[in-house]
Amino acid sequence: MANFSTRKNVAVSDATLEITQIKSAIGGKQNQRDTLRSLGLKRIGHTVNRKADAVTVGMVNTVPHLVKVEEVNHG
């Protein structure tokens, strides 16, 4: 698994991304809380797998300080 630093460097690709919430959204802006919910993240340590399409990449790049992103290799 390649480890990303998650500093607005996630790019659109055919890969699957494993997105983990690592920090709380409490005290954050409403759009950041909404973005985490749209990604399917509900609590710290919660992980979801999403395709690296334009929508997902945009959401991840909105909250890079709250999530950890890893590329999942199938094979």
Short mmCIF file of C-alpha atoms in Angstrom, two decimals:
data_model
loop_
_atom_site.label_atom_id
_atom_site.label_comp_id
_atom_site.label_asym_id
_atom_site.label_seq_id
_atom_site.Cartn_x
_atom_site.Cartn_y
_atom_site.Cartn_z
CA MET A 1 0.00 0.00 0.00
CA ALA A 2 1.32 3.39 -0.97
CA ASN A 3 0.97 5.95 1.81
CA PHE A 4 -0.13 9.47 0.90
CA SER A 5 0.73 12.50 2.99
CA THR A 6 -2.81 13.76 2.17
CA ARG A 7 -1.73 17.32 1.46
CA LYS A 8 -4.05 18.09 -1.45
CA ASN A 9 -2.08 15.71 -3.64
CA VAL A 10 -4.67 12.98 -4.24
CA ALA A 11 -5.27 12.65 -7.98
CA VAL A 12 -8.08 11.13 -10.02
CA SER A 13 -7.28 7.55 -11.09
CA ASP A 14 -8.75 4.05 -11.41
CA ALA A 15 -7.45 3.13 -7.95
CA THR A 16 -9.49 2.41 -4.83
CA LEU A 17 -8.76 4.69 -1.90
CA GLU A 18 -8.94 3.64 1.74
CA ILE A 19 -9.95 6.79 3.62
CA THR A 20 -9.68 6.88 7.42
CA GLN A 21 -10.80 9.74 9.67
CA ILE A 22 -7.92 10.59 12.00
CA LYS A 23 -9.11 13.84 13.61
CA SER A 24 -12.38 15.13 14.96
CA ALA A 25 -14.61 17.51 13.01
CA ILE A 26 -15.69 19.24 16.22
CA GLY A 27 -14.84 22.92 15.98
CA GLY A 28 -14.40 22.64 12.23
CA LYS A 29 -16.38 24.44 9.58
CA GLN A 30 -19.79 23.09 8.65
CA ASN A 31 -18.70 22.28 5.10
CA GLN A 32 -15.87 20.12 6.46
CA ARG A 33 -18.28 18.19 8.72
CA ASP A 34 -20.64 17.75 5.77
CA THR A 35 -17.77 16.52 3.60
CA LEU A 36 -16.79 13.85 6.14
CA ARG A 37 -20.40 12.64 6.30
CA SER A 38 -20.62 12.59 2.50
CA LEU A 39 -17.53 10.40 2.41
CA GLY A 40 -19.31 8.05 4.82
CA LEU A 41 -17.06 8.77 7.81
CA LYS A 42 -18.80 8.91 11.18
CA ARG A 43 -16.07 8.80 13.82
CA ILE A 44 -12.32 8.84 14.38
CA GLY A 45 -10.78 5.59 13.20
CA HIS A 46 -13.65 4.83 10.81
CA THR A 47 -12.46 3.66 7.37
CA VAL A 48 -14.25 3.58 4.02
CA ASN A 49 -13.18 2.42 0.56
CA ARG A 50 -14.06 4.68 -2.36
CA LYS A 51 -13.08 4.85 -6.03
CA ALA A 52 -10.65 7.68 -6.82
CA ASP A 53 -13.10 9.55 -9.04
CA ALA A 54 -13.28 13.33 -9.35
CA VAL A 55 -15.97 13.71 -6.68
CA THR A 56 -14.16 11.62 -4.06
CA VAL A 57 -10.79 13.26 -4.77
CA GLY A 58 -12.37 16.70 -4.41
CA MET A 59 -13.90 15.78 -1.06
CA VAL A 60 -10.64 14.28 0.23
CA ASN A 61 -8.76 17.42 -0.84
CA THR A 62 -11.28 19.53 1.11
CA VAL A 63 -10.43 17.83 4.42
CA PRO A 64 -6.83 16.59 4.06
CA HIS A 65 -6.03 17.52 7.68
CA LEU A 66 -8.81 15.26 9.02
CA VAL A 67 -8.22 12.08 6.99
CA LYS A 68 -5.52 9.59 6.08
CA VAL A 69 -5.64 8.21 2.53
CA GLU A 70 -4.05 4.99 1.28
CA GLU A 71 -4.27 3.41 -2.13
CA VAL A 72 -5.56 -0.17 -2.00
CA ASN A 73 -3.86 -2.65 -4.32
CA HIS A 74 -6.05 -5.51 -5.51
CA GLY A 75 -3.82 -8.27 -6.69
#
